[in-house]
């Protein structure tokens, strides 16, 4: 859609045409938009022809309403702006669901990790991780993520072995709150490992090969970024 038409559609919605039909004249609209009456009239005709508004013509004024198609366009525009202004504290990454080596189930049941997850993330994770292979075009975002402080989960040792520290980042997949975990020692350089208080595969109906988007909430940059 041409920017001029989108601007007119936004203006009509703000006048009340989003929730119902309003009375408006071409001259009134022209005055608000600072264009000629002929131009304003042409914009309305184009919006109607393209299915974004409906018009009922009167003698001097007309009743105008935004159609479902017009509302969908405005809602899409709103989400784009919303994301733009939220990017200051979020990273959005897309990737493909895949099955890992099964280590996540073991590590997420270790008592020392579970205690810290509960204290610092506010939930006890379901055993296992949801593994996402990040889109190659977005690997720079994954590397950027590792430069943020995140929530630090401390390392610990048992009689038999030691377990490394983990950095966590609050996240959301669709409407489910979760956390991205970044082990200090990992087999992968292109993978997001996600823990959650529910089984994400079951809750969201996910299978290997599905492409999903993850919103990761970030804070301050780490003064000493971790190596890859």
CSV table of C-alpha atoms in Angstrom, one decimal:
chain,number,residue,atom,x,y,z
A,1,UNK,CA,0.0,0.0,0.0
A,2,UNK,CA,1.2,3.5,-0.8
A,3,UNK,CA,2.2,5.5,2.3
A,4,UNK,CA,-0.3,8.2,1.6
A,5,UNK,CA,-3.2,5.7,1.6
A,6,UNK,CA,-2.0,4.1,4.8
A,7,UNK,CA,-1.8,7.5,6.4
A,8,UNK,CA,-5.4,8.2,5.4
A,9,UNK,CA,-6.5,4.8,6.7
A,10,UNK,CA,-4.8,5.5,10.0
A,11,UNK,CA,-6.5,8.9,10.2
A,12,UNK,CA,-9.9,7.5,9.5
A,13,UNK,CA,-9.4,4.8,12.2
A,14,UNK,CA,-8.4,7.5,14.7
A,15,UNK,CA,-11.5,9.4,13.9
A,16,UNK,CA,-13.6,6.4,14.9
A,17,UNK,CA,-14.0,4.4,11.7
A,18,UNK,CA,-12.1,1.5,13.2
A,19,UNK,CA,-15.0,0.6,15.6
A,20,UNK,CA,-17.9,1.8,13.5
A,21,UNK,CA,-19.0,4.1,10.6
A,22,UNK,CA,-18.3,7.8,10.9
A,23,UNK,CA,-19.6,10.8,8.9
A,24,UNK,CA,-16.9,12.7,7.1
A,25,UNK,CA,-16.6,15.0,4.1
A,26,UNK,CA,-13.8,15.2,1.6
A,27,UNK,CA,-13.2,18.8,2.5
A,28,UNK,CA,-12.9,17.9,6.2
A,29,UNK,CA,-10.5,15.1,5.5
A,30,UNK,CA,-8.5,17.3,3.1
A,31,UNK,CA,-8.1,19.9,5.9
A,32,UNK,CA,-6.8,17.3,8.3
A,33,UNK,CA,-4.4,15.8,5.8
A,34,UNK,CA,-3.4,19.2,4.4
A,35,UNK,CA,-4.1,18.1,0.8
A,36,UNK,CA,-6.6,19.3,-1.8
A,37,UNK,CA,-10.3,18.2,-1.6
A,38,UNK,CA,-9.8,16.4,-4.9
A,39,UNK,CA,-6.8,14.5,-3.6
A,40,UNK,CA,-8.7,13.5,-0.4
A,41,UNK,CA,-11.6,12.3,-2.5
A,42,UNK,CA,-9.3,10.3,-4.7
A,43,UNK,CA,-7.7,8.6,-1.6
A,44,UNK,CA,-11.1,7.6,-0.3
A,45,UNK,CA,-12.1,6.1,-3.7
A,46,UNK,CA,-8.8,4.2,-3.9
A,47,UNK,CA,-9.2,2.8,-0.4
A,48,UNK,CA,-12.7,1.7,-1.2
A,49,UNK,CA,-11.7,0.0,-4.4
A,50,UNK,CA,-8.9,-1.9,-2.6
A,51,UNK,CA,-11.3,-3.1,0.0
A,52,UNK,CA,-9.9,-1.2,3.0
A,53,UNK,CA,-13.0,0.9,3.7
A,54,UNK,CA,-16.7,1.0,2.9
A,55,UNK,CA,-18.5,4.2,1.9
A,56,UNK,CA,-22.2,5.3,2.0
A,57,UNK,CA,-22.5,8.5,0.0
A,58,UNK,CA,-24.7,11.3,1.1
A,59,UNK,CA,-25.5,14.8,-0.2
A,60,UNK,CA,-22.7,16.6,1.5
A,61,UNK,CA,-21.0,14.0,3.7
A,62,UNK,CA,-20.4,10.2,3.6
A,63,UNK,CA,-20.4,7.4,6.1
A,64,UNK,CA,-17.0,5.6,6.2
A,65,UNK,CA,-16.0,2.5,8.0
A,66,UNK,CA,-12.8,0.5,8.1
A,67,UNK,CA,-13.3,-3.1,6.7
A,68,UNK,CA,-11.9,-6.3,8.2
A,69,UNK,CA,-9.1,-6.1,5.6
A,70,UNK,CA,-8.3,-2.6,6.7
A,71,UNK,CA,-8.3,-3.5,10.4
A,72,UNK,CA,-5.9,-6.4,9.6
A,73,UNK,CA,-3.5,-4.1,7.9
A,74,UNK,CA,-3.6,-1.6,10.7
A,75,UNK,CA,-3.1,-4.4,13.3
A,76,UNK,CA,-0.1,-5.6,11.3
A,77,UNK,CA,1.3,-2.1,11.2
A,78,UNK,CA,0.8,-1.8,14.9
A,79,UNK,CA,2.7,-5.0,15.6
A,80,UNK,CA,5.6,-3.8,13.5
A,81,UNK,CA,5.9,-0.6,15.4
A,82,UNK,CA,5.4,-2.4,18.7
A,83,UNK,CA,8.3,-4.7,17.9
A,84,UNK,CA,10.4,-1.8,16.7
A,85,UNK,CA,10.1,0.0,20.1
A,86,UNK,CA,10.5,-3.2,22.1
A,87,UNK,CA,13.7,-4.2,20.4
A,88,UNK,CA,15.7,-2.2,22.9
A,89,UNK,CA,15.2,-5.0,25.5
A,90,UNK,CA,14.4,-8.0,23.3
A,91,UNK,CA,16.0,-10.1,20.7
A,92,UNK,CA,13.9,-12.2,18.3
A,93,UNK,CA,15.4,-15.3,16.9
A,94,UNK,CA,13.8,-17.9,14.6
A,95,UNK,CA,14.9,-21.4,14.1
A,96,UNK,CA,14.0,-25.1,13.6
A,97,UNK,CA,13.0,-27.5,16.3
A,98,UNK,CA,15.2,-30.6,16.6
A,99,UNK,CA,15.9,-33.4,19.0
A,100,UNK,CA,19.2,-33.1,20.9
A,101,UNK,CA,21.4,-35.7,22.5
A,102,UNK,CA,19.2,-36.1,25.6
A,103,UNK,CA,21.7,-34.4,27.9
A,104,UNK,CA,19.2,-31.6,28.7
A,105,UNK,CA,16.9,-34.0,30.6
A,106,UNK,CA,19.7,-35.1,32.8
A,107,UNK,CA,21.1,-31.7,33.6
A,108,UNK,CA,17.7,-30.1,34.3
A,109,UNK,CA,17.0,-32.6,37.0
A,110,UNK,CA,20.2,-32.0,39.0
A,111,UNK,CA,19.2,-30.6,42.4
A,112,UNK,CA,21.8,-27.8,42.5
A,113,UNK,CA,20.6,-26.5,39.1
A,114,UNK,CA,16.9,-26.9,39.9
A,115,UNK,CA,17.3,-25.0,43.2
A,116,UNK,CA,18.9,-22.1,41.3
A,117,UNK,CA,16.4,-22.2,38.5
A,118,UNK,CA,13.5,-22.0,41.0
A,119,UNK,CA,15.2,-19.1,42.9
A,120,UNK,CA,16.4,-17.1,40.0
A,121,UNK,CA,13.9,-17.8,37.2
A,122,UNK,CA,10.8,-18.4,39.3
A,123,UNK,CA,10.0,-21.8,38.1
A,124,UNK,CA,11.1,-25.5,38.2
A,125,UNK,CA,11.6,-26.6,34.7
A,126,UNK,CA,10.1,-29.7,33.2
A,127,UNK,CA,13.0,-32.2,32.6
A,128,UNK,CA,14.6,-31.6,29.2
A,129,UNK,CA,15.2,-28.7,26.9
A,130,UNK,CA,13.6,-27.6,23.7
A,131,UNK,CA,16.4,-27.3,21.1
A,132,UNK,CA,16.2,-24.8,18.4
A,133,UNK,CA,18.7,-24.6,15.5
A,134,UNK,CA,19.0,-20.9,14.8
A,135,UNK,CA,18.4,-19.7,11.3
A,136,UNK,CA,21.9,-19.2,9.7
A,137,UNK,CA,20.9,-15.6,8.8
A,138,UNK,CA,20.4,-14.8,12.5
A,139,UNK,CA,23.5,-16.3,14.0
A,140,UNK,CA,24.8,-12.7,14.6
A,141,UNK,CA,21.8,-12.2,17.0
A,142,UNK,CA,22.8,-15.4,18.8
A,143,UNK,CA,26.3,-14.1,19.2
A,144,UNK,CA,25.0,-10.8,20.4
A,145,UNK,CA,22.8,-12.5,23.0
A,146,UNK,CA,26.0,-14.0,24.5
A,147,UNK,CA,27.3,-10.5,25.1
A,148,UNK,CA,24.4,-9.7,27.6
A,149,UNK,CA,24.7,-10.4,31.3
A,150,UNK,CA,21.7,-12.6,31.7
A,151,UNK,CA,20.9,-14.5,34.9
A,152,UNK,CA,23.9,-16.4,36.3
A,153,UNK,CA,23.5,-19.9,37.5
A,154,UNK,CA,26.6,-21.0,39.4
A,155,UNK,CA,28.7,-24.0,38.8
A,156,UNK,CA,29.0,-26.8,41.4
A,157,UNK,CA,30.8,-30.0,42.1
A,158,UNK,CA,29.9,-33.5,43.4
A,159,UNK,CA,32.3,-36.2,44.6
A,160,UNK,CA,32.5,-37.6,41.0
A,161,UNK,CA,32.5,-34.5,38.8
A,162,UNK,CA,31.9,-30.8,38.3
A,163,UNK,CA,29.1,-29.1,36.5
A,164,UNK,CA,29.6,-25.8,34.7
A,165,UNK,CA,27.9,-22.4,35.1
A,166,UNK,CA,24.9,-21.5,33.0
A,167,UNK,CA,23.7,-18.1,31.8
A,168,UNK,CA,19.9,-17.8,31.5
A,169,UNK,CA,17.7,-15.3,29.7
A,170,UNK,CA,14.0,-14.9,30.3
A,171,UNK,CA,12.1,-15.7,27.1
A,172,UNK,CA,8.8,-16.4,25.5
A,173,UNK,CA,7.7,-18.8,22.8
A,174,UNK,CA,4.3,-17.8,21.6
A,175,UNK,CA,2.4,-17.1,24.8
A,176,UNK,CA,4.5,-19.4,27.0
A,177,UNK,CA,7.1,-17.9,29.4
A,178,UNK,CA,10.3,-19.8,29.5
A,179,UNK,CA,14.1,-19.3,29.6
A,180,UNK,CA,17.0,-19.7,27.2
A,181,UNK,CA,19.9,-21.3,28.8
A,182,UNK,CA,23.5,-20.9,27.6
A,183,UNK,CA,25.9,-23.4,29.2
A,184,UNK,CA,29.4,-22.1,29.5
A,185,UNK,CA,30.5,-25.4,27.9
A,186,UNK,CA,28.3,-26.5,25.0
A,187,UNK,CA,28.5,-28.7,22.0
A,188,UNK,CA,26.7,-26.2,19.8
A,189,UNK,CA,27.4,-22.7,18.5
A,190,UNK,CA,24.1,-22.3,16.6
A,191,UNK,CA,21.5,-23.6,19.0
A,192,UNK,CA,19.1,-22.2,21.6
A,193,UNK,CA,18.3,-24.5,24.5
A,194,UNK,CA,15.1,-23.6,26.2
A,195,UNK,CA,13.6,-24.7,29.6
A,196,UNK,CA,10.1,-24.0,30.8
A,197,UNK,CA,7.7,-25.0,33.5
A,198,UNK,CA,5.7,-26.9,31.0
A,199,UNK,CA,6.5,-29.3,28.2
A,200,UNK,CA,6.8,-26.9,25.2
A,201,UNK,CA,6.5,-29.6,22.6
A,202,UNK,CA,3.2,-30.8,24.1
A,203,UNK,CA,1.8,-27.4,25.1
A,204,UNK,CA,2.5,-25.8,21.7
A,205,UNK,CA,2.2,-29.0,19.5
A,206,UNK,CA,5.7,-28.8,18.3
A,207,UNK,CA,7.6,-31.4,16.3
A,208,UNK,CA,11.0,-31.7,14.8
A,209,UNK,CA,11.3,-29.5,11.7
A,210,UNK,CA,8.8,-26.9,12.9
A,211,UNK,CA,10.0,-23.3,12.6
A,212,UNK,CA,9.3,-21.0,15.6
A,213,UNK,CA,10.2,-17.6,16.8
A,214,UNK,CA,11.7,-17.0,20.3
A,215,UNK,CA,11.5,-13.6,22.0
A,216,UNK,CA,14.5,-13.3,24.4
A,217,UNK,CA,14.5,-10.6,27.1
A,218,UNK,CA,17.9,-9.0,27.6
A,219,UNK,CA,19.3,-6.4,29.9
A,220,UNK,CA,22.7,-4.8,30.2
A,221,UNK,CA,25.7,-5.7,28.1
A,222,UNK,CA,28.3,-7.7,29.9
A,223,UNK,CA,31.6,-5.8,30.3
A,224,UNK,CA,33.4,-9.1,29.8
A,225,UNK,CA,31.5,-10.9,27.0
A,226,UNK,CA,31.9,-14.7,27.0
A,227,UNK,CA,33.8,-16.4,24.2
A,228,UNK,CA,31.9,-18.5,21.7
